[in-house]
Short mmCIF file of C-alpha atoms in Angstrom, two decimals:
data_model
loop_
_atom_site.label_atom_id
_atom_site.label_comp_id
_atom_site.label_asym_id
_atom_site.label_seq_id
_atom_site.Cartn_x
_atom_site.Cartn_y
_atom_site.Cartn_z
CA UNK A 1 -86.40 -101.67 87.23
CA UNK A 2 -86.26 -99.09 90.00
CA UNK A 3 -83.98 -96.12 89.41
CA UNK A 4 -82.49 -96.45 92.90
CA UNK A 5 -81.09 -99.88 93.83
CA UNK A 6 -81.67 -101.45 97.22
CA UNK A 7 -80.98 -105.01 98.43
CA UNK A 8 -84.24 -106.98 98.39
CA UNK A 9 -83.76 -108.18 101.96
CA UNK A 10 -81.63 -107.81 105.06
CA UNK A 11 -81.88 -109.50 108.43
CA UNK A 12 -80.48 -109.25 111.90
CA UNK A 13 -80.99 -110.48 115.42
CA UNK A 14 -82.56 -108.33 118.11
CA UNK A 15 -80.07 -105.79 119.42
CA UNK A 16 -77.86 -105.96 116.34
CA UNK A 17 -77.10 -103.27 113.78
CA UNK A 18 -78.12 -103.48 110.13
CA UNK A 19 -77.60 -101.16 107.20
CA UNK A 20 -79.62 -100.76 104.02
CA UNK A 21 -77.91 -99.32 100.97
CA UNK A 22 -79.44 -97.20 98.22
CA UNK A 23 -77.39 -96.78 95.05
CA UNK A 24 -78.19 -94.20 92.44
CA UNK A 25 -76.36 -92.34 89.70
CA UNK A 26 -75.01 -88.98 88.61
CA UNK A 27 -78.50 -87.73 87.76
CA UNK A 28 -79.99 -88.29 91.21
CA UNK A 29 -78.03 -88.97 94.40
CA UNK A 30 -74.70 -88.20 92.73
CA UNK A 31 -76.03 -84.85 91.52
CA UNK A 32 -76.50 -83.77 95.13
CA UNK A 33 -80.21 -84.36 95.53
CA UNK A 34 -81.36 -85.28 98.99
CA UNK A 35 -82.21 -88.85 99.97
CA UNK A 36 -85.16 -89.71 102.19
CA UNK A 37 -86.12 -93.00 103.81
CA UNK A 38 -89.54 -94.47 104.59
CA UNK A 39 -90.71 -97.40 106.67
CA UNK A 40 -93.76 -99.31 105.45
CA UNK A 41 -95.79 -102.04 107.06
CA UNK A 42 -98.17 -103.49 104.43
CA UNK A 43 -101.71 -102.31 104.99
CA UNK A 44 -100.62 -99.14 106.76
CA UNK A 45 -99.52 -95.69 105.67
CA UNK A 46 -95.76 -95.42 105.08
CA UNK A 47 -93.91 -93.11 107.46
CA UNK A 48 -90.82 -90.99 106.91
CA UNK A 49 -87.82 -92.11 108.97
CA UNK A 50 -85.09 -89.88 107.54
CA UNK A 51 -85.37 -86.75 105.42
CA UNK A 52 -82.66 -84.63 103.87
CA UNK A 53 -80.11 -87.48 104.03
CA UNK A 54 -79.69 -87.58 107.78
CA UNK A 55 -82.50 -85.75 109.58
CA UNK A 56 -84.99 -87.53 111.81
CA UNK A 57 -88.55 -86.24 112.23
CA UNK A 58 -89.75 -85.88 115.79
CA UNK A 59 -90.94 -89.21 117.13
CA UNK A 60 -88.45 -91.32 115.16
CA UNK A 61 -86.03 -93.08 117.55
CA UNK A 62 -82.36 -92.19 117.31
CA UNK A 63 -81.68 -95.87 116.53
CA UNK A 64 -82.37 -94.83 112.94
CA UNK A 65 -79.74 -92.82 111.10
CA UNK A 66 -79.02 -91.90 107.51
CA UNK A 67 -75.95 -90.97 105.53
CA UNK A 68 -75.01 -90.16 101.96
CA UNK A 69 -71.79 -90.30 99.99
CA UNK A 70 -71.23 -89.95 96.27
CA UNK A 71 -73.96 -91.79 94.37
CA UNK A 72 -75.12 -93.84 97.38
CA UNK A 73 -76.93 -93.47 100.66
CA UNK A 74 -77.43 -95.72 103.64
CA UNK A 75 -79.94 -96.26 106.40
CA UNK A 76 -78.58 -97.72 109.62
CA UNK A 77 -80.69 -99.26 112.35
CA UNK A 78 -79.05 -100.05 115.66
CA UNK A 79 -80.46 -102.00 118.59
CA UNK A 80 -82.82 -103.95 116.30
CA UNK A 81 -86.28 -104.57 117.70
CA UNK A 82 -89.04 -106.89 116.52
CA UNK A 83 -91.18 -103.85 115.66
CA UNK A 84 -88.58 -102.78 113.08
CA UNK A 85 -89.59 -105.65 110.82
CA UNK A 86 -90.97 -103.83 107.80
CA UNK A 87 -90.17 -102.69 104.25
CA UNK A 88 -87.83 -99.75 103.80
CA UNK A 89 -87.65 -97.45 100.75
CA UNK A 90 -85.22 -94.75 99.72
CA UNK A 91 -86.36 -91.73 97.71
CA UNK A 92 -84.65 -88.95 95.78
CA UNK A 93 -85.08 -86.72 92.74
CA UNK A 94 -83.76 -87.47 89.28
CA UNK A 95 -82.90 -84.55 87.00
CA UNK A 96 -82.86 -86.55 83.77
CA UNK A 97 -86.34 -87.95 84.47
CA UNK A 98 -87.53 -84.72 86.09
CA UNK A 99 -89.27 -86.88 88.64
CA UNK A 100 -89.12 -88.26 92.13
CA UNK A 101 -87.58 -91.74 92.11
CA UNK A 102 -87.63 -94.57 94.61
CA UNK A 103 -85.70 -97.67 95.46
CA UNK A 104 -87.28 -101.10 95.01
CA UNK A 105 -87.60 -101.56 98.74
CA UNK A 106 -85.78 -103.73 101.30
CA UNK A 107 -87.56 -106.18 103.55
CA UNK A 108 -86.02 -106.22 107.02
CA UNK A 109 -86.45 -109.44 108.96
CA UNK A 110 -85.70 -109.49 112.67
CA UNK A 111 -84.56 -113.02 113.44
CA UNK B 1 -101.58 -83.65 112.94
CA UNK B 2 -102.18 -84.08 109.23
CA UNK B 3 -104.32 -86.96 108.12
CA UNK B 4 -105.04 -88.14 104.60
CA UNK B 5 -108.08 -90.34 103.99
CA UNK B 6 -108.31 -92.10 100.64
CA UNK B 7 -111.53 -93.26 99.00
CA UNK B 8 -112.56 -94.76 95.71
CA UNK B 9 -113.41 -98.05 94.00
CA UNK B 10 -111.12 -101.02 94.27
CA UNK B 11 -112.11 -102.52 90.93
CA UNK B 12 -112.00 -100.81 87.55
CA UNK B 13 -112.66 -102.33 84.15
CA UNK B 14 -110.04 -102.13 81.39
CA UNK B 15 -110.28 -99.00 79.21
CA UNK B 16 -112.24 -97.14 81.91
CA UNK B 17 -111.06 -94.32 84.19
CA UNK B 18 -109.63 -94.93 87.65
CA UNK B 19 -110.78 -92.26 90.12
CA UNK B 20 -109.55 -91.81 93.68
CA UNK B 21 -109.96 -89.03 96.23
CA UNK B 22 -107.73 -87.99 99.13
CA UNK B 23 -109.40 -85.96 101.88
CA UNK B 24 -107.11 -83.73 103.92
CA UNK B 25 -107.43 -82.85 107.61
CA UNK B 26 -104.94 -80.78 109.56
CA UNK B 27 -103.77 -78.78 106.53
CA UNK B 28 -105.19 -77.02 103.47
CA UNK B 29 -105.00 -78.18 99.89
CA UNK B 30 -104.34 -74.49 99.10
CA UNK B 31 -101.23 -74.41 101.31
CA UNK B 32 -98.36 -72.40 99.81
CA UNK B 33 -95.77 -74.76 101.23
CA UNK B 34 -97.12 -78.22 100.40
CA UNK B 35 -97.64 -80.34 97.32
CA UNK B 36 -100.33 -83.01 97.08
CA UNK B 37 -99.09 -86.20 95.47
CA UNK B 38 -100.28 -89.49 94.10
CA UNK B 39 -98.06 -92.58 93.93
CA UNK B 40 -98.59 -96.28 93.29
CA UNK B 41 -96.86 -99.51 94.22
CA UNK B 42 -96.90 -102.78 92.35
CA UNK B 43 -94.64 -105.84 92.23
CA UNK B 44 -93.67 -105.14 88.62
CA UNK B 45 -93.05 -101.38 88.85
CA UNK B 46 -92.14 -100.89 92.51
CA UNK B 47 -93.02 -97.54 94.07
CA UNK B 48 -93.79 -94.99 91.37
CA UNK B 49 -94.55 -91.29 91.70
CA UNK B 50 -97.46 -90.32 89.43
CA UNK B 51 -97.89 -86.60 89.92
CA UNK B 52 -98.80 -83.68 92.15
CA UNK B 53 -100.88 -80.56 92.41
CA UNK B 54 -99.94 -77.49 94.40
CA UNK B 55 -100.79 -73.82 94.85
CA UNK B 56 -98.15 -71.14 94.37
CA UNK B 57 -100.06 -67.98 93.48
CA UNK B 58 -101.95 -70.19 91.03
CA UNK B 59 -102.73 -73.87 90.74
CA UNK B 60 -100.08 -76.02 89.11
CA UNK B 61 -99.78 -79.73 88.30
CA UNK B 62 -96.84 -81.93 87.41
CA UNK B 63 -97.03 -85.47 86.09
CA UNK B 64 -94.69 -88.39 85.54
CA UNK B 65 -93.81 -88.94 81.89
CA UNK B 66 -95.01 -92.56 82.09
CA UNK B 67 -98.63 -91.51 82.69
CA UNK B 68 -98.70 -87.90 81.48
CA UNK B 69 -101.13 -88.53 78.60
CA UNK B 70 -103.65 -90.28 80.87
CA UNK B 71 -103.53 -88.56 84.26
CA UNK B 72 -105.28 -85.63 85.89
CA UNK B 73 -104.81 -84.50 89.49
CA UNK B 74 -107.22 -81.82 90.65
CA UNK B 75 -107.69 -79.92 93.89
CA UNK B 76 -111.14 -79.41 95.40
CA UNK B 77 -110.91 -76.43 97.73
CA UNK B 78 -114.56 -76.64 98.81
CA UNK B 79 -113.97 -80.09 100.29
CA UNK B 80 -110.28 -79.68 101.10
CA UNK B 81 -109.29 -82.72 99.07
CA UNK B 82 -107.60 -83.67 95.83
CA UNK B 83 -108.31 -86.35 93.28
CA UNK B 84 -106.61 -88.68 90.83
CA UNK B 85 -108.05 -89.67 87.50
CA UNK B 86 -106.21 -92.16 85.33
CA UNK B 87 -107.86 -92.91 82.02
CA UNK B 88 -107.70 -95.89 79.65
CA UNK B 89 -106.50 -98.24 82.34
CA UNK B 90 -105.08 -101.69 81.61
CA UNK B 91 -104.21 -104.58 83.96
CA UNK B 92 -100.72 -103.01 84.23
CA UNK B 93 -102.31 -100.19 86.23
CA UNK B 94 -103.26 -102.64 88.97
CA UNK B 95 -101.47 -101.39 92.07
CA UNK B 96 -101.82 -99.98 95.57
CA UNK B 97 -102.35 -96.24 95.15
CA UNK B 98 -101.19 -93.76 97.80
CA UNK B 99 -101.75 -90.06 98.28
CA UNK B 100 -99.16 -88.04 100.16
CA UNK B 101 -98.26 -84.55 101.30
CA UNK B 102 -94.94 -83.33 99.97
CA UNK B 103 -92.87 -80.69 101.73
CA UNK B 104 -89.20 -79.85 101.29
CA UNK B 105 -88.81 -82.60 98.71
CA UNK B 106 -90.17 -85.53 100.68
CA UNK B 107 -93.48 -87.05 101.73
CA UNK B 108 -94.17 -86.33 105.36
CA UNK B 109 -97.69 -87.74 105.47
CA UNK B 110 -99.23 -90.58 103.49
CA UNK B 111 -102.66 -92.02 102.99
CA UNK B 112 -103.36 -95.60 103.97
CA UNK B 113 -103.30 -96.88 100.39
CA UNK B 114 -106.02 -98.24 98.12
CA UNK B 115 -105.65 -101.46 96.17
CA UNK B 116 -107.06 -100.91 92.70
CA UNK B 117 -107.47 -103.92 90.47
CA UNK B 118 -108.06 -103.53 86.76
CA UNK B 119 -110.10 -106.48 85.59
CA UNK B 120 -113.17 -107.16 83.39
#
């Protein structure tokens, strides 16, 4: 039901690398609109991890990186740590809906 | 450091109006470079943007089509806060509601979230 499609869950062992995909269409990511990524621990305020496809705000470790190609974007997390266990959401703009749109969220489990 | 503090009731009866407030510290609701947003998250609808208010020479508001007939987002400059009113609520409006500051197309600060349950 979400406009942007994310895998419901991913997992990895400490120290490993994981990627989370975000697939859109020609009216959002494919139209050139930026993709942003948020990390959310239930009960807390979400925080931005990546803005403008690949930019990290100050304070976000360089273990987090973002990329975009065509109608998709990806969030990569290297050197997985237990504290990375959270829900991750992608976000963009959709010109046909004239609205911000989000992915359904991906739950990252650190094994 | 910007902080957003949400307040409002966690239980609303069907057909009534849901009202939430987001108090801003560290920025101004009248900022010319920010937009003040409301979103919600539920298992059935995921994360959904509801609307925003912002000041660009005059006050403006934009709303999601899905709630446009029922929503009002207003700034309160005297208290440096903004509010959400969603009328004629049904159980489908049960969700965690978030406020957030938007800049350059993304949300750089969020409120802590408020669970609002619509139930008799």
